[in-house]
């Protein structure tokens, strides 16, 4: 390789294009100005190639570099955060491309390209991106192959693409070894640099009217659930999240003043066990079906049956839970009673009047709860995702004026009314429902399944779930929340729930989406979910016991060394002449005879050998002659045919000395 | 065709008793259109063998007895001034024949030897600036005494290389000798002998032999043989590409006379000693001809896949 050889123009064209493609996935997170600058540099490169007469001098290049540096430092002062570093890398890659003249420069650009590909994984490890990076690695390697040609190349060769593809495929065993044996660091490695402030969608620990409306619009997955047995029916899928006790009449929040006593409840329902794979969220709680029983080790159950966990923020987390679907939480302590009856200042007389009216008709708490649900059902309340804005007393305004809203409005209003009636009540947020993916047989719970409901404490049944939304829009609970949001975006229009059969195309796209989700779920579960624990488990299954990181690393290096030696050996074998099947069969024949003491001399021809055999074993004359004649015709004659080969093979197989 | 050749061997066997293998090799050499060198002690039947072959194949036959004072003109011919026509006229020498027996070739000086060897290679003769073709076919059967005998000029390697084969006749075994001693005078038999082949038939056979199929596997084997001769420390120098060609041609001819439809490794092995024996030299040159031993070593060292 001569470093002074001029690079061919087609090669540089492809290099420019591929550089753009390599950086492309970063565009979604880079500042628009940086992207423009990067593309401008590539465009300039393209221009200098197209108008071959014009080449930017050192001064021009220096000016461009200086401008790029200024741009970076003004956009990302102090280069804080990963994005700034990625921006710097991308621009430097583009600039290196500008001065790419010799073979050496080309190789530097290509290696920078490989490095840039790795940086994508700092942000995202989805299957799609991995596929993309895979393709880009093959393309970059193909360029490297192309650049290493000794003869002047004519641009793009399909051959080098095939060659690099083969190289990547050959590297797969080593890749797998690295994957399985590389010491895992517990906890996310990349968390160090990722900006925590870039919020991810998820339920928050407080609600004010309007919050959940935004969530409903997001189709993003909140978590996926694998049930050990069959999944419970949709009406029972209440995924419990934060429990809200405190209210100032406007906002509902959690409380810190719960008694810490052992949490327990009575239940005679069979336990349901399942695994939840939680998508990254900024929260520190886990979700489980009402009510959770056994929890993963990192989690604790709060007295209001909310699950708090350590070290789960912003990373994918998989945990196993068991729940029981019917329960009795037992008696109420004074502190909980106090919190469950706490009322804000802005309770209006008409609210009190309504409750007083109910109370006069019903003596038991249960009857009063039912009365209120009947009220929601019979009065003109509508379920809508775009309720009108409410003022500083949303409960009152919703109940008596607007009467349009979604789960949050219903849950908070209902809870307020119950508290006025003297029944301890609280708001529970979480997710309701979820879509069963028949392709992977698991449940997908999306952000659009976010929900809020109430719990009241009744003498007969302890804390009891009451979902006032179900009274207004039972379809919300029984069906998947899947409707065209655009159609319903006009303010206050009641939601019409889809009934399911909505055309073949939509059905197909739905199936396709489910398929992709199933693939993604297994990707998360088996590839990204391969944690330190999984690794230890695998090692134990292999009989290696508990290996610490150091031993694991040594094992990995040893395994790779063995594999490389094996590959070298295989390569050597391959370079040797492959014995053709005819010869193989003949050698089998010779082996059988040498077992009987008639060994063929290494230099002995087939005819001589057959004569010698027949002299010693005249009884074998017929078969030996037939085999020898066939062998001679196949190996030394011109009459080669598959049929002859088959006959020969059969003769040898049937030969018994 | 095999029958035809077997007939030749059978007839020749009446005169050269108990030497079937040698006869077959000699015939093979002629079928491969090559020249033959017979090396042995005087009196074992070298001349008779050449004479018999000439007779059986129906070839014109000339014999030159090489001596130390033999001149090239004695072989090629000479231009003599013709008084009547007032011009020089070329009188063809004994070389203008179809089968030439060069008896005791190593008794002549190198100058005379080289005159013959040129004719062998080019199959033409140049005298007085005029090139004359030799008749077709043209074979030379040369005999020589073992090199260690007194009064011999050993043939240089380059000239030995021009002979396709070198044969040893050796003493006959007891039984054969008995027949020989008790039988008719070979010279008398020879006179009565009728040709078994026409020249046309001989040329056809040569043609057929050169077209016999050689499989890649066999070429591999031949190349292995050549490679071994070049790499093994046992040999002073390896076999030349010409030796390889000689091996292939001889093997083809042998396969033809053996009645094979294709050339087999056995055919190569059968002609190996005769074809490469005079081209191989032991690395520690002892002065003694080790050809047959070396050829045998070569044969047994190269495995047949």
Short mmCIF file of N, CA, C and O in Angstrom, two decimals, chain A residues 418-524:
data_model
loop_
_atom_site.label_atom_id
_atom_site.label_comp_id
_atom_site.label_asym_id
_atom_site.label_seq_id
_atom_site.Cartn_x
_atom_site.Cartn_y
_atom_site.Cartn_z
N UNK A 418 -66.37 11.24 48.26
CA UNK A 418 -66.38 10.21 49.29
C UNK A 418 -65.85 10.75 50.61
O UNK A 418 -66.32 10.44 51.69
N UNK A 419 -64.79 11.57 50.50
CA UNK A 419 -64.21 12.12 51.73
C UNK A 419 -65.22 13.04 52.42
O UNK A 419 -65.30 13.06 53.65
N UNK A 420 -65.99 13.80 51.62
CA UNK A 420 -67.01 14.66 52.21
C UNK A 420 -68.03 13.82 52.96
O UNK A 420 -68.49 14.14 54.03
N UNK A 421 -68.31 12.60 52.37
CA UNK A 421 -69.28 11.72 52.99
C UNK A 421 -68.71 11.00 54.19
O UNK A 421 -69.40 10.21 54.82
N UNK A 422 -67.43 11.22 54.47
CA UNK A 422 -66.82 10.60 55.64
C UNK A 422 -66.30 9.21 55.37
O UNK A 422 -66.01 8.45 56.29
N UNK A 423 -66.18 8.85 54.13
CA UNK A 423 -65.61 7.54 53.80
C UNK A 423 -64.16 7.77 53.40
O UNK A 423 -63.88 8.55 52.49
N UNK A 424 -63.20 7.10 54.08
CA UNK A 424 -61.79 7.29 53.71
C UNK A 424 -61.59 6.88 52.25
O UNK A 424 -62.07 5.82 51.84
N UNK A 425 -60.95 7.71 51.48
CA UNK A 425 -60.78 7.45 50.04
C UNK A 425 -59.43 7.96 49.58
O UNK A 425 -58.85 8.87 50.19
N UNK A 426 -58.92 7.39 48.51
CA UNK A 426 -57.66 7.85 47.94
C UNK A 426 -57.67 7.61 46.43
O UNK A 426 -58.46 6.79 45.93
N UNK A 427 -56.81 8.33 45.76
CA UNK A 427 -56.71 8.18 44.30
C UNK A 427 -55.53 7.27 43.99
O UNK A 427 -54.46 7.43 44.57
N UNK A 428 -55.73 6.31 43.11
CA UNK A 428 -54.64 5.44 42.69
C UNK A 428 -54.39 5.69 41.20
O UNK A 428 -55.33 5.72 40.41
N UNK A 429 -53.13 5.92 40.88
CA UNK A 429 -52.79 6.07 39.46
C UNK A 429 -52.02 4.85 39.00
O UNK A 429 -51.46 4.11 39.82
N UNK A 430 -51.99 4.66 37.72
CA UNK A 430 -51.29 3.50 37.18
C UNK A 430 -51.74 3.27 35.76
O UNK A 430 -52.04 4.23 35.03
N UNK A 431 -51.80 2.02 35.37
CA UNK A 431 -52.24 1.69 34.02
C UNK A 431 -53.37 0.70 34.12
O UNK A 431 -53.46 -0.06 35.08
N UNK A 432 -54.23 0.78 33.14
CA UNK A 432 -55.35 -0.15 33.14
C UNK A 432 -55.40 -0.83 31.78
O UNK A 432 -55.32 -0.20 30.74
N UNK A 433 -55.53 -2.16 31.81
CA UNK A 433 -55.70 -2.89 30.56
C UNK A 433 -54.37 -3.36 29.99
O UNK A 433 -53.52 -3.88 30.70
N UNK A 434 -54.19 -3.13 28.72
CA UNK A 434 -53.01 -3.65 28.02
C UNK A 434 -53.46 -4.56 26.91
O UNK A 434 -54.56 -5.13 26.96
N UNK A 435 -52.61 -4.65 25.91
CA UNK A 435 -52.98 -5.43 24.74
C UNK A 435 -52.21 -6.73 24.75
O UNK A 435 -50.98 -6.73 24.91
N UNK A 436 -52.92 -7.82 24.57
CA UNK A 436 -52.25 -9.11 24.55
C UNK A 436 -51.67 -9.31 23.15
O UNK A 436 -52.38 -9.25 22.16
N UNK A 437 -50.35 -9.52 23.09
CA UNK A 437 -49.72 -9.78 21.79
C UNK A 437 -49.71 -11.28 21.55
O UNK A 437 -48.98 -12.02 22.22
N UNK A 438 -50.52 -11.74 20.61
CA UNK A 438 -50.59 -13.20 20.41
C UNK A 438 -49.29 -13.76 19.86
O UNK A 438 -49.01 -14.94 20.00
N UNK A 439 -48.45 -12.89 19.26
CA UNK A 439 -47.22 -13.39 18.64
C UNK A 439 -46.17 -13.76 19.68
O UNK A 439 -45.41 -14.68 19.49
N UNK A 440 -46.15 -13.01 20.76
CA UNK A 440 -45.17 -13.36 21.78
C UNK A 440 -45.86 -13.82 23.05
O UNK A 440 -45.22 -14.16 24.03
N UNK A 441 -47.18 -13.83 23.01
CA UNK A 441 -48.00 -14.21 24.15
C UNK A 441 -47.62 -13.42 25.41
O UNK A 441 -47.26 -13.98 26.43
N UNK A 442 -47.64 -12.11 25.27
CA UNK A 442 -47.38 -11.27 26.42
C UNK A 442 -48.26 -10.03 26.29
O UNK A 442 -48.86 -9.79 25.24
N UNK A 443 -48.31 -9.29 27.35
CA UNK A 443 -49.19 -8.14 27.39
C UNK A 443 -48.38 -6.87 27.17
O UNK A 443 -47.32 -6.70 27.79
N UNK A 444 -48.85 -6.00 26.26
CA UNK A 444 -48.18 -4.72 26.06
C UNK A 444 -49.00 -3.67 26.77
O UNK A 444 -50.19 -3.50 26.47
N UNK A 445 -48.39 -2.96 27.69
CA UNK A 445 -49.09 -1.86 28.34
C UNK A 445 -48.44 -0.58 27.86
O UNK A 445 -47.23 -0.40 27.99
N UNK A 446 -49.25 0.27 27.24
CA UNK A 446 -48.70 1.48 26.65
C UNK A 446 -48.95 2.67 27.55
O UNK A 446 -49.76 2.62 28.48
N UNK A 447 -48.29 3.76 27.23
CA UNK A 447 -48.55 4.99 27.98
C UNK A 447 -50.00 5.42 27.81
O UNK A 447 -50.59 6.05 28.67
N UNK A 448 -50.60 5.05 26.68
CA UNK A 448 -51.99 5.41 26.44
C UNK A 448 -52.93 4.62 27.35
O UNK A 448 -54.11 4.93 27.42
N UNK A 449 -52.43 3.62 28.05
CA UNK A 449 -53.27 2.89 29.00
C UNK A 449 -53.23 3.50 30.39
O UNK A 449 -53.78 2.93 31.34
N UNK A 450 -52.57 4.64 30.52
CA UNK A 450 -52.49 5.29 31.83
C UNK A 450 -53.90 5.57 32.36
O UNK A 450 -54.80 5.91 31.60
N UNK A 451 -54.05 5.43 33.65
CA UNK A 451 -55.40 5.50 34.20
C UNK A 451 -55.31 6.00 35.64
O UNK A 451 -54.25 5.97 36.26
N UNK A 452 -56.45 6.47 36.13
CA UNK A 452 -56.54 6.83 37.55
C UNK A 452 -57.88 6.32 38.05
O UNK A 452 -58.87 6.38 37.33
N UNK A 453 -57.88 5.81 39.25
CA UNK A 453 -59.12 5.34 39.84
C UNK A 453 -59.13 5.63 41.33
O UNK A 453 -58.17 6.23 41.83
N UNK A 454 -60.15 5.22 42.00
CA UNK A 454 -60.26 5.53 43.43
C UNK A 454 -60.27 4.27 44.26
O UNK A 454 -60.60 3.18 43.75
N UNK A 455 -59.93 4.46 45.53
CA UNK A 455 -60.12 3.38 46.48
C UNK A 455 -60.82 3.96 47.70
O UNK A 455 -60.45 5.03 48.18
N UNK A 456 -61.82 3.25 48.15
CA UNK A 456 -62.51 3.69 49.37
C UNK A 456 -62.36 2.59 50.41
O UNK A 456 -62.23 1.41 50.08
N UNK A 457 -62.35 3.06 51.69
CA UNK A 457 -62.22 2.04 52.73
C UNK A 457 -63.62 1.70 53.25
O UNK A 457 -64.36 2.57 53.70
N UNK A 458 -64.00 0.47 53.16
CA UNK A 458 -65.30 0.04 53.63
C UNK A 458 -65.11 -0.99 54.73
O UNK A 458 -64.15 -1.77 54.69
N UNK A 459 -66.00 -0.98 55.66
CA UNK A 459 -65.91 -1.90 56.78
C UNK A 459 -65.90 -3.35 56.29
O UNK A 459 -65.15 -4.18 56.80
N UNK A 460 -66.70 -3.62 55.26
CA UNK A 460 -66.89 -5.01 54.81
C UNK A 460 -65.66 -5.55 54.08
O UNK A 460 -65.34 -6.73 54.16
N UNK A 461 -65.01 -4.69 53.33
CA UNK A 461 -63.99 -5.24 52.43
C UNK A 461 -62.65 -4.52 52.51
O UNK A 461 -61.78 -4.76 51.68
N UNK A 462 -62.46 -3.65 53.49
CA UNK A 462 -61.20 -2.93 53.56
C UNK A 462 -61.11 -1.93 52.42
O UNK A 462 -62.12 -1.39 51.96
N UNK A 463 -59.88 -1.67 51.96
CA UNK A 463 -59.72 -0.77 50.81
C UNK A 463 -60.28 -1.44 49.57
O UNK A 463 -59.90 -2.53 49.21
N UNK A 464 -61.24 -0.74 48.92
CA UNK A 464 -61.94 -1.33 47.80
C UNK A 464 -61.78 -0.43 46.57
O UNK A 464 -61.96 0.78 46.67
N UNK A 465 -61.46 -1.07 45.47
CA UNK A 465 -61.26 -0.29 44.26
C UNK A 465 -62.61 0.11 43.67
O UNK A 465 -63.51 -0.71 43.52
N UNK A 466 -62.74 1.39 43.36
CA UNK A 466 -63.93 1.88 42.70
C UNK A 466 -63.47 2.71 41.50
O UNK A 466 -62.66 3.63 41.66
N UNK A 467 -63.94 2.34 40.33
CA UNK A 467 -63.50 3.08 39.14
C UNK A 467 -64.68 3.86 38.58
O UNK A 467 -65.50 3.30 37.85
N UNK A 468 -64.78 5.13 38.94
CA UNK A 468 -65.93 5.90 38.45
C UNK A 468 -65.92 6.06 36.94
O UNK A 468 -66.98 6.20 36.32
N UNK A 469 -64.73 6.00 36.33
CA UNK A 469 -64.67 6.11 34.87
C UNK A 469 -65.44 4.96 34.23
O UNK A 469 -66.09 5.12 33.20
N UNK A 470 -65.33 3.79 34.84
CA UNK A 470 -66.03 2.62 34.30
C UNK A 470 -67.54 2.84 34.31
O UNK A 470 -68.25 2.31 33.47
N UNK A 471 -68.01 3.63 35.28
CA UNK A 471 -69.43 3.89 35.33
C UNK A 471 -69.87 4.75 34.15
O UNK A 471 -70.95 4.59 33.61
N UNK A 472 -68.97 5.67 33.75
CA UNK A 472 -69.32 6.57 32.65
C UNK A 472 -69.02 5.93 31.30
O UNK A 472 -69.84 5.97 30.39
N UNK A 473 -67.85 5.35 31.18
CA UNK A 473 -67.43 4.77 29.90
C UNK A 473 -66.87 3.37 30.14
O UNK A 473 -65.66 3.19 30.21
N UNK A 474 -67.77 2.39 30.30
CA UNK A 474 -67.27 1.04 30.60
C UNK A 474 -66.37 0.48 29.50
O UNK A 474 -65.51 -0.35 29.76
N UNK A 475 -66.54 1.01 28.26
CA UNK A 475 -65.69 0.50 27.17
C UNK A 475 -64.22 0.82 27.43
O UNK A 475 -63.34 0.09 27.00
N UNK A 476 -63.96 1.92 28.11
CA UNK A 476 -62.58 2.30 28.40
C UNK A 476 -61.88 1.19 29.18
O UNK A 476 -60.69 0.94 29.04
N UNK A 477 -62.64 0.51 29.99
CA UNK A 477 -62.06 -0.52 30.84
C UNK A 477 -62.00 -1.86 30.11
O UNK A 477 -61.04 -2.62 30.24
N UNK A 478 -63.03 -2.12 29.32
CA UNK A 478 -63.11 -3.45 28.73
C UNK A 478 -62.33 -3.58 27.43
O UNK A 478 -61.96 -4.66 27.02
N UNK A 479 -62.14 -2.47 26.74
CA UNK A 479 -61.46 -2.55 25.46
C UNK A 479 -60.11 -1.86 25.53
O UNK A 479 -59.85 -1.06 26.39
N UNK A 480 -59.34 -2.21 24.58
CA UNK A 480 -58.07 -1.53 24.45
C UNK A 480 -58.34 -0.09 24.01
O UNK A 480 -59.23 0.15 23.21
N UNK A 481 -57.57 0.78 24.56
CA UNK A 481 -57.79 2.18 24.27
C UNK A 481 -57.16 2.51 22.95
O UNK A 481 -56.06 3.03 22.87
N UNK A 482 -57.83 2.14 21.89
CA UNK A 482 -57.22 2.28 20.57
C UNK A 482 -58.19 2.98 19.63
O UNK A 482 -59.11 2.41 19.10
N UNK A 483 -58.01 4.25 19.49
CA UNK A 483 -58.89 4.98 18.58
C UNK A 483 -58.09 6.08 17.92
O UNK A 483 -56.99 6.42 18.36
N UNK A 484 -58.66 6.56 16.86
CA UNK A 484 -57.93 7.58 16.11
C UNK A 484 -58.03 8.92 16.84
O UNK A 484 -59.09 9.51 16.95
N UNK A 485 -56.88 9.35 17.32
CA UNK A 485 -56.90 10.56 18.14
C UNK A 485 -57.24 11.79 17.33
O UNK A 485 -57.87 12.71 17.82
N UNK A 486 -56.82 11.81 16.10
CA UNK A 486 -57.05 13.01 15.28
C UNK A 486 -58.55 13.28 15.13
O UNK A 486 -59.00 14.41 15.17
N UNK A 487 -59.31 12.22 14.97
CA UNK A 487 -60.73 12.39 14.77
C UNK A 487 -61.42 12.99 15.99
O UNK A 487 -62.48 13.59 15.89
N UNK A 488 -60.84 12.77 17.14
CA UNK A 488 -61.50 13.19 18.36
C UNK A 488 -60.86 14.40 19.01
O UNK A 488 -61.04 14.68 20.16
N UNK A 489 -60.08 15.08 18.22
CA UNK A 489 -59.28 16.13 18.86
C UNK A 489 -60.07 17.43 19.09
O UNK A 489 -59.56 18.33 19.73
N UNK A 490 -61.26 17.51 18.56
CA UNK A 490 -62.02 18.73 18.79
C UNK A 490 -62.47 18.77 20.25
O UNK A 490 -62.81 17.74 20.84
N UNK A 491 -62.43 19.93 20.78
CA UNK A 491 -62.64 20.09 22.21
C UNK A 491 -63.96 19.47 22.68
O UNK A 491 -65.02 19.74 22.14
N UNK A 492 -63.85 18.65 23.67
CA UNK A 492 -65.02 18.19 24.39
C UNK A 492 -65.87 17.17 23.69
O UNK A 492 -66.96 16.85 24.14
N UNK A 493 -65.44 16.68 22.57
CA UNK A 493 -66.28 15.71 21.87
C UNK A 493 -66.17 14.36 22.55
O UNK A 493 -65.06 13.90 22.85
N UNK A 494 -67.26 13.73 22.82
CA UNK A 494 -67.19 12.44 23.50
C UNK A 494 -66.43 11.43 22.65
O UNK A 494 -66.56 11.41 21.44
N UNK A 495 -65.67 10.62 23.33
CA UNK A 495 -64.87 9.63 22.62
C UNK A 495 -65.75 8.49 22.15
O UNK A 495 -66.59 7.99 22.89
N UNK A 496 -65.60 8.11 20.89
CA UNK A 496 -66.30 6.92 20.40
C UNK A 496 -65.27 5.80 20.33
O UNK A 496 -64.27 5.90 19.62
N UNK A 497 -65.53 4.76 21.08
CA UNK A 497 -64.55 3.68 21.13
C UNK A 497 -64.68 2.78 19.93
O UNK A 497 -65.77 2.47 19.50
N UNK A 498 -63.55 2.38 19.40
CA UNK A 498 -63.59 1.51 18.22
C UNK A 498 -64.02 0.11 18.66
O UNK A 498 -63.74 -0.33 19.76
N UNK A 499 -64.69 -0.56 17.78
CA UNK A 499 -65.19 -1.88 18.14
C UNK A 499 -64.30 -2.99 17.63
O UNK A 499 -64.57 -4.16 17.84
N UNK A 500 -63.27 -2.63 16.95
CA UNK A 500 -62.33 -3.69 16.58
C UNK A 500 -62.27 -3.95 15.09
O UNK A 500 -61.24 -3.72 14.48
N UNK A 501 -63.38 -4.38 14.48
CA UNK A 501 -63.31 -4.73 13.06
C UNK A 501 -63.31 -3.47 12.19
O UNK A 501 -64.33 -2.93 11.86
N UNK A 502 -62.13 -3.03 11.84
CA UNK A 502 -62.05 -1.75 11.15
C UNK A 502 -61.20 -1.86 9.89
O UNK A 502 -60.28 -1.11 9.69
N UNK A 503 -61.51 -2.83 9.04
CA UNK A 503 -60.85 -2.89 7.75
C UNK A 503 -59.60 -3.75 7.76
O UNK A 503 -58.90 -3.86 8.76
N UNK A 504 -59.34 -4.33 6.61
CA UNK A 504 -58.24 -5.29 6.49
C UNK A 504 -56.88 -4.62 6.67
O UNK A 504 -56.01 -5.10 7.39
N UNK A 505 -56.72 -3.46 6.01
CA UNK A 505 -55.42 -2.79 6.03
C UNK A 505 -55.01 -2.44 7.45
O UNK A 505 -53.89 -2.70 7.89
N UNK A 506 -55.98 -1.89 8.18
CA UNK A 506 -55.69 -1.48 9.54
C UNK A 506 -55.34 -2.70 10.37
O UNK A 506 -54.44 -2.68 11.22
N UNK A 507 -56.06 -3.78 10.09
CA UNK A 507 -55.82 -5.02 10.79
C UNK A 507 -54.40 -5.52 10.54
O UNK A 507 -53.69 -5.92 11.46
N UNK A 508 -54.00 -5.44 9.25
CA UNK A 508 -52.67 -5.92 8.88
C UNK A 508 -51.59 -5.09 9.53
O UNK A 508 -50.62 -5.63 10.06
N UNK A 509 -51.77 -3.77 9.47
CA UNK A 509 -50.74 -2.92 10.08
C UNK A 509 -50.67 -3.19 11.58
O UNK A 509 -49.60 -3.18 12.17
N UNK A 510 -51.83 -3.46 12.15
CA UNK A 510 -51.85 -3.76 13.58
C UNK A 510 -51.07 -5.04 13.87
O UNK A 510 -50.24 -5.09 14.78
N UNK A 511 -51.32 -6.05 13.04
CA UNK A 511 -50.61 -7.32 13.19
C UNK A 511 -49.10 -7.10 13.06
O UNK A 511 -48.31 -7.64 13.82
N UNK A 512 -48.74 -6.27 12.07
CA UNK A 512 -47.34 -5.99 11.80
C UNK A 512 -46.69 -5.32 13.02
O UNK A 512 -45.61 -5.70 13.47
N UNK A 513 -47.43 -4.35 13.58
CA UNK A 513 -46.92 -3.66 14.76
C UNK A 513 -46.71 -4.61 15.91
O UNK A 513 -45.72 -4.56 16.61
N UNK A 514 -47.68 -5.52 16.06
CA UNK A 514 -47.55 -6.50 17.14
C UNK A 514 -46.34 -7.39 16.91
O UNK A 514 -45.61 -7.72 17.85
N UNK A 515 -46.11 -7.75 15.64
CA UNK A 515 -44.96 -8.59 15.31
C UNK A 515 -43.67 -7.89 15.67
O UNK A 515 -42.78 -8.47 16.30
N UNK A 516 -43.57 -6.62 15.29
CA UNK A 516 -42.36 -5.85 15.60
C UNK A 516 -42.18 -5.75 17.10
O UNK A 516 -41.08 -5.91 17.63
N UNK A 517 -43.29 -5.52 17.80
CA UNK A 517 -43.17 -5.39 19.24
C UNK A 517 -42.70 -6.69 19.87
O UNK A 517 -41.90 -6.70 20.79
N UNK A 518 -43.22 -7.81 19.32
CA UNK A 518 -42.80 -9.11 19.86
C UNK A 518 -41.30 -9.30 19.67
O UNK A 518 -40.59 -9.72 20.58
N UNK A 519 -40.80 -8.94 18.45
CA UNK A 519 -39.37 -9.07 18.18
C UNK A 519 -38.57 -8.18 19.13
O UNK A 519 -37.57 -8.59 19.70
N UNK A 520 -39.08 -6.95 19.31
CA UNK A 520 -38.40 -6.02 20.20
C UNK A 520 -38.36 -6.52 21.63
O UNK A 520 -37.36 -6.41 22.32
N UNK A 521 -39.50 -7.11 22.02
CA UNK A 521 -39.57 -7.59 23.40
C UNK A 521 -38.56 -8.69 23.63
O UNK A 521 -37.85 -8.70 24.64
N UNK A 522 -38.44 -9.62 22.64
CA UNK A 522 -37.46 -10.69 22.85
C UNK A 522 -36.06 -10.13 22.80
O UNK A 522 -35.17 -10.61 23.50
N UNK A 523 -35.87 -9.12 21.96
CA UNK A 523 -34.56 -8.46 21.91
C UNK A 523 -34.19 -7.93 23.29
O UNK A 523 -33.10 -8.16 23.80
N UNK A 524 -35.14 -7.21 23.90
CA UNK A 524 -34.88 -6.65 25.23
C UNK A 524 -34.66 -7.73 26.25
O UNK A 524 -33.79 -7.64 27.10
#
